[in-house]
Amino acid sequence: MVSKSIDSCQTNANSRKPPGPTPWPIVGNTPLLPDTKPWIYFEALSKSLNSPVITFWIGRNPTVWINDCWTATEILEKKASVYSSRPRMVVFTELTGMYQSNLVTMFYGDRWRVHRKLTHSGVGLQQVRKYRDFQNDESKVIAYELLRTPDKYVAHFERYATSVVSIIGFGRRVASIDDPIITEVIAVMQKAADLNVPGKTFPMLFETFPYLARLPPDLFPALFQGLGKRRRGQEFFHALAEEAHQRDPEAPCYANQIYAEQPKYDLRPLEISSLAGNLFGAGADTSSSTLVTFVLACVAFPETLTRAWEELDRVVGHHRSPAWEDEPSLVYVKAFVKEVFRWRSVAIIGGQPHAPVSDDTWNGYVIPKGTWTQGNVWAIHHNDRDFPEPDRFDPERYLNGERARQFSNDRGYMTFGWGRRVCSGQGLAEQGTFITVARLLWGFNIHNAIDKNGKEIPVDINHYTNGLNWRPEPFACRFTPRSEDIRQAIEREGRQALEDLSVYDFESERIAQYLKKSKQDV
């Protein structure tokens, strides 16, 4: 598919847009899109054109893809005020009823500033340190549950990530992997992610032919039933926020902050739903997927674990798990976390697209106002100039010394986006991933599953889902406590964490009723 498109490429110098394939009438370059993982295609196209910025036409609309960290910084960071808006998104915004009601998709302006301010009051960098105690406790519960049911590690990660966000947002933890809120949240978030991947089939074909969106929904019953799930998710998040507020209007949770500001900013129910739901978008599906990728890396590259164990044994020992105070001394573990974010970034195309608020130029080319502008995180993190052997999981590339690499920002990765549209949950995700990865590295040897013949079952580091927030396809593995002292410490700390977290335990009759009705409506 790439070679086919390369044959039809031209520099487009006359049009003054960045280079790309010659667009066909009406359909543009849409037929050239691969069936899955278009970010790999755009990476190859960028290399073939010898340009970090390329133009690809979706129907009659040019889209710009940035495939290099230095160029992403130059365009999306240094010109953050220019690339602060969103393009028109027919599928994700208009067909799901989210037009100008959600921070994620809003055009840049006064209403966006209101939503950004409210979001920062919940998960901004100055706020997330307040959540360390219960985030740490929920992390301890992961390790505790892995002792009992290690085969359900994905479910434990999803429960953890959903529970942390639920405590922040609604003052209610998610205590069980069978809690229906997990299924609902993950399903809504993954559906939203699917509606952001460029494609040549429905529903993404609406981006190529936006006039089709004006046709009666009855002509596309299966399609609009799927989009309806996304709209029902908005109702679900509003129900969560409203229930939390009615249960205890004085409780220190994000839902009450929203309702306190509702009169001042004249927040509509759909806006309350979006503000509440964005917490899950910022920290539930993405955080759990990052932890699954961490496990895959441990299984596929076991040689990286030895140095982590040596550091953890020296700094922490076997009689307690890592604490926040250990972070400055856990140099290799912090590098390990950076490599998790870099190696298989969850938001593989950098989240939602940016759009310039006015015409802009790059390297003599024009990027018109409103152009869909996307950072290709896959290409950025797999540039072998910045990351030699990019598919190898190697934490040492982030350590000082001759193996260290330079990058265009201080973090060494671009997992959370850029500029004024950077992910609001970045701080929460980074601190939660650190403490959980440190604890699981300290507590377990994570290795290949064994088949019935006693042989190790290999894993495939490229077997990932296709959504915007991708994660490894299911794979089996083993979690073995590294020592008896560690096992006892995990059990002791896990029981204490459950006791400390019990203040957030309560049943939600309203949500149970909502989910029951939702199933009946399907």
PDB file of N, CA and C in Angstrom, residues 162-245:
ATOM      1  N   THR A 162      -9.745   3.056  36.846  1.00  0.00           N
ATOM      2  CA  THR A 162     -11.109   3.571  36.953  1.00  0.00           C
ATOM      3  C   THR A 162     -11.397   4.042  38.366  1.00  0.00           C
ATOM      4  N   SER A 163     -10.902   3.315  39.352  1.00  0.00           N
ATOM      5  CA  SER A 163     -11.178   3.654  40.741  1.00  0.00           C
ATOM      6  C   SER A 163     -10.520   4.971  41.138  1.00  0.00           C
ATOM      7  N   VAL A 164      -9.274   5.176  40.742  1.00  0.00           N
ATOM      8  CA  VAL A 164      -8.589   6.427  41.071  1.00  0.00           C
ATOM      9  C   VAL A 164      -9.376   7.612  40.527  1.00  0.00           C
ATOM     10  N   VAL A 165      -9.785   7.525  39.268  1.00  0.00           N
ATOM     11  CA  VAL A 165     -10.530   8.623  38.652  1.00  0.00           C
ATOM     12  C   VAL A 165     -11.894   8.790  39.312  1.00  0.00           C
ATOM     13  N   SER A 166     -12.527   7.676  39.666  1.00  0.00           N
ATOM     14  CA  SER A 166     -13.850   7.744  40.288  1.00  0.00           C
ATOM     15  C   SER A 166     -13.780   8.398  41.669  1.00  0.00           C
ATOM     16  N   ILE A 167     -12.721   8.142  42.416  1.00  0.00           N
ATOM     17  CA  ILE A 167     -12.563   8.811  43.718  1.00  0.00           C
ATOM     18  C   ILE A 167     -12.383  10.313  43.525  1.00  0.00           C
ATOM     19  N   ILE A 168     -11.534  10.685  42.558  1.00  0.00           N
ATOM     20  CA  ILE A 168     -11.326  12.112  42.283  1.00  0.00           C
ATOM     21  C   ILE A 168     -12.633  12.773  41.860  1.00  0.00           C
ATOM     22  N   GLY A 169     -13.322  12.131  40.954  1.00  0.00           N
ATOM     23  CA  GLY A 169     -14.486  12.759  40.356  1.00  0.00           C
ATOM     24  C   GLY A 169     -15.733  12.709  41.201  1.00  0.00           C
ATOM     25  N   PHE A 170     -15.947  11.557  41.889  1.00  0.00           N
ATOM     26  CA  PHE A 170     -17.252  11.321  42.494  1.00  0.00           C
ATOM     27  C   PHE A 170     -17.193  10.826  43.933  1.00  0.00           C
ATOM     28  N   GLY A 171     -15.972  10.747  44.487  1.00  0.00           N
ATOM     29  CA  GLY A 171     -15.846  10.330  45.876  1.00  0.00           C
ATOM     30  C   GLY A 171     -16.197   8.882  46.118  1.00  0.00           C
ATOM     31  N   ARG A 172     -16.236   8.082  45.088  1.00  0.00           N
ATOM     32  CA  ARG A 172     -16.611   6.672  45.192  1.00  0.00           C
ATOM     33  C   ARG A 172     -15.555   5.823  44.494  1.00  0.00           C
ATOM     34  N   ARG A 173     -15.006   4.844  45.208  1.00  0.00           N
ATOM     35  CA  ARG A 173     -14.034   3.967  44.582  1.00  0.00           C
ATOM     36  C   ARG A 173     -14.718   2.811  43.869  1.00  0.00           C
ATOM     37  N   VAL A 174     -13.974   2.169  43.007  1.00  0.00           N
ATOM     38  CA  VAL A 174     -14.426   0.963  42.319  1.00  0.00           C
ATOM     39  C   VAL A 174     -13.701  -0.200  42.975  1.00  0.00           C
ATOM     40  N   ALA A 175     -14.432  -0.984  43.745  1.00  0.00           N
ATOM     41  CA  ALA A 175     -13.808  -1.973  44.618  1.00  0.00           C
ATOM     42  C   ALA A 175     -13.570  -3.319  43.958  1.00  0.00           C
ATOM     43  N   SER A 176     -14.351  -3.647  42.943  1.00  0.00           N
ATOM     44  CA  SER A 176     -14.301  -4.989  42.361  1.00  0.00           C
ATOM     45  C   SER A 176     -14.062  -4.922  40.864  1.00  0.00           C
ATOM     46  N   ILE A 177     -13.370  -5.923  40.341  1.00  0.00           N
ATOM     47  CA  ILE A 177     -13.179  -5.990  38.892  1.00  0.00           C
ATOM     48  C   ILE A 177     -14.492  -6.297  38.183  1.00  0.00           C
ATOM     49  N   ASP A 178     -15.507  -6.694  38.935  1.00  0.00           N
ATOM     50  CA  ASP A 178     -16.818  -6.972  38.352  1.00  0.00           C
ATOM     51  C   ASP A 178     -17.764  -5.774  38.409  1.00  0.00           C
ATOM     52  N   ASP A 179     -17.298  -4.663  38.942  1.00  0.00           N
ATOM     53  CA  ASP A 179     -18.134  -3.462  39.002  1.00  0.00           C
ATOM     54  C   ASP A 179     -18.490  -3.043  37.572  1.00  0.00           C
ATOM     55  N   PRO A 180     -19.785  -2.887  37.264  1.00  0.00           N
ATOM     56  CA  PRO A 180     -20.178  -2.564  35.880  1.00  0.00           C
ATOM     57  C   PRO A 180     -19.685  -1.220  35.392  1.00  0.00           C
ATOM     58  N   ILE A 181     -19.289  -0.329  36.302  1.00  0.00           N
ATOM     59  CA  ILE A 181     -18.782   0.964  35.857  1.00  0.00           C
ATOM     60  C   ILE A 181     -17.514   0.801  35.025  1.00  0.00           C
ATOM     61  N   ILE A 182     -16.710  -0.240  35.324  1.00  0.00           N
ATOM     62  CA  ILE A 182     -15.480  -0.469  34.566  1.00  0.00           C
ATOM     63  C   ILE A 182     -15.814  -0.788  33.119  1.00  0.00           C
ATOM     64  N   THR A 183     -16.723  -1.740  32.931  1.00  0.00           N
ATOM     65  CA  THR A 183     -17.100  -2.136  31.576  1.00  0.00           C
ATOM     66  C   THR A 183     -17.639  -0.960  30.792  1.00  0.00           C
ATOM     67  N   GLU A 184     -18.487  -0.163  31.440  1.00  0.00           N
ATOM     68  CA  GLU A 184     -19.100   0.971  30.757  1.00  0.00           C
ATOM     69  C   GLU A 184     -18.057   2.018  30.395  1.00  0.00           C
ATOM     70  N   VAL A 185     -17.188   2.366  31.333  1.00  0.00           N
ATOM     71  CA  VAL A 185     -16.187   3.405  31.085  1.00  0.00           C
ATOM     72  C   VAL A 185     -15.215   2.971  29.996  1.00  0.00           C
ATOM     73  N   ILE A 186     -14.674   1.764  30.108  1.00  0.00           N
ATOM     74  CA  ILE A 186     -13.700   1.299  29.125  1.00  0.00           C
ATOM     75  C   ILE A 186     -14.340   1.219  27.739  1.00  0.00           C
ATOM     76  N   ALA A 187     -15.590   0.737  27.678  1.00  0.00           N
ATOM     77  CA  ALA A 187     -16.276   0.633  26.389  1.00  0.00           C
ATOM     78  C   ALA A 187     -16.469   2.003  25.758  1.00  0.00           C
ATOM     79  N   VAL A 188     -16.887   2.987  26.563  1.00  0.00           N
ATOM     80  CA  VAL A 188     -17.108   4.334  26.039  1.00  0.00           C
ATOM     81  C   VAL A 188     -15.793   4.946  25.563  1.00  0.00           C
ATOM     82  N   MET A 189     -14.736   4.791  26.369  1.00  0.00           N
ATOM     83  CA  MET A 189     -13.455   5.383  26.001  1.00  0.00           C
ATOM     84  C   MET A 189     -12.876   4.730  24.743  1.00  0.00           C
ATOM     85  N   GLN A 190     -12.999   3.413  24.624  1.00  0.00           N
ATOM     86  CA  GLN A 190     -12.458   2.737  23.454  1.00  0.00           C
ATOM     87  C   GLN A 190     -13.281   3.052  22.209  1.00  0.00           C
ATOM     88  N   LYS A 191     -14.595   3.217  22.385  1.00  0.00           N
ATOM     89  CA  LYS A 191     -15.423   3.622  21.254  1.00  0.00           C
ATOM     90  C   LYS A 191     -15.013   5.009  20.785  1.00  0.00           C
ATOM     91  N   ALA A 192     -14.777   5.907  21.714  1.00  0.00           N
ATOM     92  CA  ALA A 192     -14.339   7.256  21.349  1.00  0.00           C
ATOM     93  C   ALA A 192     -13.007   7.204  20.612  1.00  0.00           C
ATOM     94  N   ALA A 193     -12.101   6.341  21.075  1.00  0.00           N
ATOM     95  CA  ALA A 193     -10.792   6.214  20.422  1.00  0.00           C
ATOM     96  C   ALA A 193     -10.941   5.693  18.999  1.00  0.00           C
ATOM     97  N   ASP A 194     -11.843   4.755  18.795  1.00  0.00           N
ATOM     98  CA  ASP A 194     -12.059   4.199  17.454  1.00  0.00           C
ATOM     99  C   ASP A 194     -12.558   5.254  16.475  1.00  0.00           C
ATOM    100  N   LEU A 195     -13.257   6.264  16.994  1.00  0.00           N
ATOM    101  CA  LEU A 195     -13.845   7.292  16.135  1.00  0.00           C
ATOM    102  C   LEU A 195     -12.852   8.388  15.784  1.00  0.00           C
ATOM    103  N   ASN A 196     -11.582   8.147  16.031  1.00  0.00           N
ATOM    104  CA  ASN A 196     -10.552   9.138  15.730  1.00  0.00           C
ATOM    105  C   ASN A 196      -9.484   8.614  14.786  1.00  0.00           C
ATOM    106  N   VAL A 197      -9.585   7.368  14.353  1.00  0.00           N
ATOM    107  CA  VAL A 197      -8.575   6.779  13.483  1.00  0.00           C
ATOM    108  C   VAL A 197      -8.990   6.963  12.029  1.00  0.00           C
ATOM    109  N   PRO A 198      -8.186   7.650  11.208  1.00  0.00           N
ATOM    110  CA  PRO A 198      -8.552   7.838   9.804  1.00  0.00           C
ATOM    111  C   PRO A 198      -8.819   6.510   9.117  1.00  0.00           C
ATOM    112  N   GLY A 199      -9.878   6.459   8.325  1.00  0.00           N
ATOM    113  CA  GLY A 199     -10.230   5.215   7.661  1.00  0.00           C
ATOM    114  C   GLY A 199     -11.049   5.446   6.409  1.00  0.00           C
ATOM    115  N   LYS A 200     -11.210   4.369   5.648  1.00  0.00           N
ATOM    116  CA  LYS A 200     -11.947   4.455   4.381  1.00  0.00           C
ATOM    117  C   LYS A 200     -13.240   3.660   4.424  1.00  0.00           C
ATOM    118  N   THR A 201     -13.668   3.258   5.615  1.00  0.00           N
ATOM    119  CA  THR A 201     -14.951   2.590   5.791  1.00  0.00           C
ATOM    120  C   THR A 201     -15.773   3.388   6.795  1.00  0.00           C
ATOM    121  N   PHE A 202     -17.076   3.047   6.899  1.00  0.00           N
ATOM    122  CA  PHE A 202     -17.922   3.738   7.875  1.00  0.00           C
ATOM    123  C   PHE A 202     -17.495   3.343   9.279  1.00  0.00           C
ATOM    124  N   PRO A 203     -17.568   4.292  10.241  1.00  0.00           N
ATOM    125  CA  PRO A 203     -18.118   5.642  10.086  1.00  0.00           C
ATOM    126  C   PRO A 203     -17.124   6.686   9.590  1.00  0.00           C
ATOM    127  N   MET A 204     -15.809   6.337   9.546  1.00  0.00           N
ATOM    128  CA  MET A 204     -14.825   7.368   9.235  1.00  0.00           C
ATOM    129  C   MET A 204     -14.925   7.874   7.804  1.00  0.00           C
ATOM    130  N   LEU A 205     -15.659   7.166   6.953  1.00  0.00           N
ATOM    131  CA  LEU A 205     -15.850   7.639   5.588  1.00  0.00           C
ATOM    132  C   LEU A 205     -16.643   8.943   5.553  1.00  0.00           C
ATOM    133  N   PHE A 206     -17.356   9.251   6.649  1.00  0.00           N
ATOM    134  CA  PHE A 206     -18.064  10.528   6.724  1.00  0.00           C
ATOM    135  C   PHE A 206     -17.089  11.703   6.667  1.00  0.00           C
ATOM    136  N   GLU A 207     -15.844  11.507   7.104  1.00  0.00           N
ATOM    137  CA  GLU A 207     -14.866  12.587   7.030  1.00  0.00           C
ATOM    138  C   GLU A 207     -14.517  12.888   5.581  1.00  0.00           C
ATOM    139  N   THR A 208     -14.547  11.854   4.719  1.00  0.00           N
ATOM    140  CA  THR A 208     -14.289  12.052   3.298  1.00  0.00           C
ATOM    141  C   THR A 208     -15.497  12.656   2.597  1.00  0.00           C
ATOM    142  N   PHE A 209     -16.683  12.179   2.991  1.00  0.00           N
ATOM    143  CA  PHE A 209     -17.924  12.672   2.389  1.00  0.00           C
ATOM    144  C   PHE A 209     -18.829  13.238   3.486  1.00  0.00           C
ATOM    145  N   PRO A 210     -18.515  14.418   4.025  1.00  0.00           N
ATOM    146  CA  PRO A 210     -19.263  14.948   5.165  1.00  0.00           C
ATOM    147  C   PRO A 210     -20.738  15.204   4.873  1.00  0.00           C
ATOM    148  N   TYR A 211     -21.091  15.381   3.596  1.00  0.00           N
ATOM    149  CA  TYR A 211     -22.502  15.630   3.282  1.00  0.00           C
ATOM    150  C   TYR A 211     -23.373  14.424   3.586  1.00  0.00           C
ATOM    151  N   LEU A 212     -22.768  13.226   3.659  1.00  0.00           N
ATOM    152  CA  LEU A 212     -23.544  12.027   3.996  1.00  0.00           C
ATOM    153  C   LEU A 212     -24.132  12.125   5.404  1.00  0.00           C
ATOM    154  N   ALA A 213     -23.476  12.905   6.263  1.00  0.00           N
ATOM    155  CA  ALA A 213     -23.956  13.035   7.636  1.00  0.00           C
ATOM    156  C   ALA A 213     -25.313  13.717   7.705  1.00  0.00           C
ATOM    157  N   ARG A 214     -25.699  14.397   6.619  1.00  0.00           N
ATOM    158  CA  ARG A 214     -26.993  15.069   6.613  1.00  0.00           C
ATOM    159  C   ARG A 214     -28.136  14.130   6.236  1.00  0.00           C
ATOM    160  N   LEU A 215     -27.804  12.938   5.764  1.00  0.00           N
ATOM    161  CA  LEU A 215     -28.842  11.994   5.361  1.00  0.00           C
ATOM    162  C   LEU A 215     -29.536  11.411   6.592  1.00  0.00           C
ATOM    163  N   PRO A 216     -30.760  10.894   6.422  1.00  0.00           N
ATOM    164  CA  PRO A 216     -31.492  10.328   7.565  1.00  0.00           C
ATOM    165  C   PRO A 216     -30.730   9.173   8.210  1.00  0.00           C
ATOM    166  N   PRO A 217     -30.654   9.127   9.533  1.00  0.00           N
ATOM    167  CA  PRO A 217     -29.964   8.035  10.218  1.00  0.00           C
ATOM    168  C   PRO A 217     -30.514   6.653   9.870  1.00  0.00           C
ATOM    169  N   ASP A 218     -31.778   6.598   9.440  1.00  0.00           N
ATOM    170  CA  ASP A 218     -32.373   5.303   9.098  1.00  0.00           C
ATOM    171  C   ASP A 218     -31.634   4.610   7.963  1.00  0.00           C
ATOM    172  N   LEU A 219     -30.890   5.383   7.173  1.00  0.00           N
ATOM    173  CA  LEU A 219     -30.138   4.781   6.074  1.00  0.00           C
ATOM    174  C   LEU A 219     -28.893   4.047   6.559  1.00  0.00           C
ATOM    175  N   PHE A 220     -28.468   4.340   7.801  1.00  0.00           N
ATOM    176  CA  PHE A 220     -27.269   3.717   8.359  1.00  0.00           C
ATOM    177  C   PHE A 220     -27.581   3.203   9.769  1.00  0.00           C
ATOM    178  N   PRO A 221     -28.509   2.259   9.902  1.00  0.00           N
ATOM    179  CA  PRO A 221     -28.962   1.868  11.253  1.00  0.00           C
ATOM    180  C   PRO A 221     -27.863   1.300  12.125  1.00  0.00           C
ATOM    181  N   ALA A 222     -27.034   0.420  11.588  1.00  0.00           N
ATOM    182  CA  ALA A 222     -25.974  -0.187  12.408  1.00  0.00           C
ATOM    183  C   ALA A 222     -24.958   0.864  12.838  1.00  0.00           C
ATOM    184  N   LEU A 223     -24.639   1.760  11.918  1.00  0.00           N
ATOM    185  CA  LEU A 223     -23.664   2.804  12.214  1.00  0.00           C
ATOM    186  C   LEU A 223     -24.143   3.709  13.340  1.00  0.00           C
ATOM    187  N   PHE A 224     -25.364   4.210  13.218  1.00  0.00           N
ATOM    188  CA  PHE A 224     -25.849   5.159  14.212  1.00  0.00           C
ATOM    189  C   PHE A 224     -26.185   4.485  15.534  1.00  0.00           C
ATOM    190  N   GLN A 225     -26.424   3.167  15.492  1.00  0.00           N
ATOM    191  CA  GLN A 225     -26.571   2.450  16.753  1.00  0.00           C
ATOM    192  C   GLN A 225     -25.241   2.460  17.507  1.00  0.00           C
ATOM    193  N   GLY A 226     -24.129   2.276  16.783  1.00  0.00           N
ATOM    194  CA  GLY A 226     -22.816   2.337  17.408  1.00  0.00           C
ATOM    195  C   GLY A 226     -22.490   3.713  17.943  1.00  0.00           C
ATOM    196  N   LEU A 227     -22.832   4.763  17.173  1.00  0.00           N
ATOM    197  CA  LEU A 227     -22.609   6.120  17.647  1.00  0.00           C
ATOM    198  C   LEU A 227     -23.495   6.430  18.842  1.00  0.00           C
ATOM    199  N   GLY A 228     -24.654   5.772  18.881  1.00  0.00           N
ATOM    200  CA  GLY A 228     -25.549   5.961  20.023  1.00  0.00           C
ATOM    201  C   GLY A 228     -24.922   5.526  21.326  1.00  0.00           C
ATOM    202  N   LYS A 229     -24.043   4.524  21.269  1.00  0.00           N
ATOM    203  CA  LYS A 229     -23.349   4.084  22.479  1.00  0.00           C
ATOM    204  C   LYS A 229     -22.488   5.217  23.030  1.00  0.00           C
ATOM    205  N   ARG A 230     -21.888   5.988  22.122  1.00  0.00           N
ATOM    206  CA  ARG A 230     -21.077   7.112  22.558  1.00  0.00           C
ATOM    207  C   ARG A 230     -21.953   8.174  23.217  1.00  0.00           C
ATOM    208  N   ARG A 231     -23.146   8.415  22.624  1.00  0.00           N
ATOM    209  CA  ARG A 231     -24.047   9.410  23.197  1.00  0.00           C
ATOM    210  C   ARG A 231     -24.591   8.955  24.547  1.00  0.00           C
ATOM    211  N   ARG A 232     -24.859   7.637  24.681  1.00  0.00           N
ATOM    212  CA  ARG A 232     -25.331   7.126  25.977  1.00  0.00           C
ATOM    213  C   ARG A 232     -24.252   7.284  27.039  1.00  0.00           C
ATOM    214  N   GLY A 233     -23.001   7.242  26.594  1.00  0.00           N
ATOM    215  CA  GLY A 233     -21.917   7.465  27.545  1.00  0.00           C
ATOM    216  C   GLY A 233     -21.984   8.845  28.168  1.00  0.00           C
ATOM    217  N   GLN A 234     -22.411   9.821  27.393  1.00  0.00           N
ATOM    218  CA  GLN A 234     -22.551  11.174  27.930  1.00  0.00           C
ATOM    219  C   GLN A 234     -23.617  11.212  29.021  1.00  0.00           C
ATOM    220  N   GLU A 235     -24.710  10.492  28.814  1.00  0.00           N
ATOM    221  CA  GLU A 235     -25.755  10.408  29.832  1.00  0.00           C
ATOM    222  C   GLU A 235     -25.223   9.718  31.091  1.00  0.00           C
ATOM    223  N   PHE A 236     -24.395   8.716  30.879  1.00  0.00           N
ATOM    224  CA  PHE A 236     -23.834   7.962  31.995  1.00  0.00           C
ATOM    225  C   PHE A 236     -22.961   8.845  32.883  1.00  0.00           C
ATOM    226  N   PHE A 237     -22.088   9.632  32.274  1.00  0.00           N
ATOM    227  CA  PHE A 237     -21.195  10.483  33.051  1.00  0.00           C
ATOM    228  C   PHE A 237     -21.969  11.570  33.786  1.00  0.00           C
ATOM    229  N   HIS A 238     -23.032  12.064  33.175  1.00  0.00           N
ATOM    230  CA  HIS A 238     -23.863  13.061  33.862  1.00  0.00           C
ATOM    231  C   HIS A 238     -24.538  12.432  35.075  1.00  0.00           C
ATOM    232  N   ALA A 239     -24.983  11.187  34.939  1.00  0.00           N
ATOM    233  CA  ALA A 239     -25.616  10.501  36.066  1.00  0.00           C
ATOM    234  C   ALA A 239     -24.634  10.301  37.208  1.00  0.00           C
ATOM    235  N   LEU A 240     -23.390   9.980  36.892  1.00  0.00           N
ATOM    236  CA  LEU A 240     -22.367   9.830  37.926  1.00  0.00           C
ATOM    237  C   LEU A 240     -22.165  11.135  38.691  1.00  0.00           C
ATOM    238  N   ALA A 241     -22.014  12.218  37.947  1.00  0.00           N
ATOM    239  CA  ALA A 241     -21.768  13.519  38.587  1.00  0.00           C
ATOM    240  C   ALA A 241     -22.966  13.959  39.424  1.00  0.00           C
ATOM    241  N   GLU A 242     -24.159  13.811  38.875  1.00  0.00           N
ATOM    242  CA  GLU A 242     -25.358  14.250  39.585  1.00  0.00           C
ATOM    243  C   GLU A 242     -25.572  13.445  40.853  1.00  0.00           C
ATOM    244  N   GLU A 243     -25.333  12.131  40.783  1.00  0.00           N
ATOM    245  CA  GLU A 243     -25.505  11.293  41.965  1.00  0.00           C
ATOM    246  C   GLU A 243     -24.535  11.694  43.067  1.00  0.00           C
ATOM    247  N   ALA A 244     -23.263  11.916  42.692  1.00  0.00           N
ATOM    248  CA  ALA A 244     -22.264  12.307  43.689  1.00  0.00           C
ATOM    249  C   ALA A 244     -22.641  13.624  44.355  1.00  0.00           C
ATOM    250  N   HIS A 245     -23.141  14.561  43.579  1.00  0.00           N
ATOM    251  CA  HIS A 245     -23.510  15.865  44.118  1.00  0.00           C
ATOM    252  C   HIS A 245     -24.719  15.767  45.043  1.00  0.00           C
TER     253      HIS A 245
END
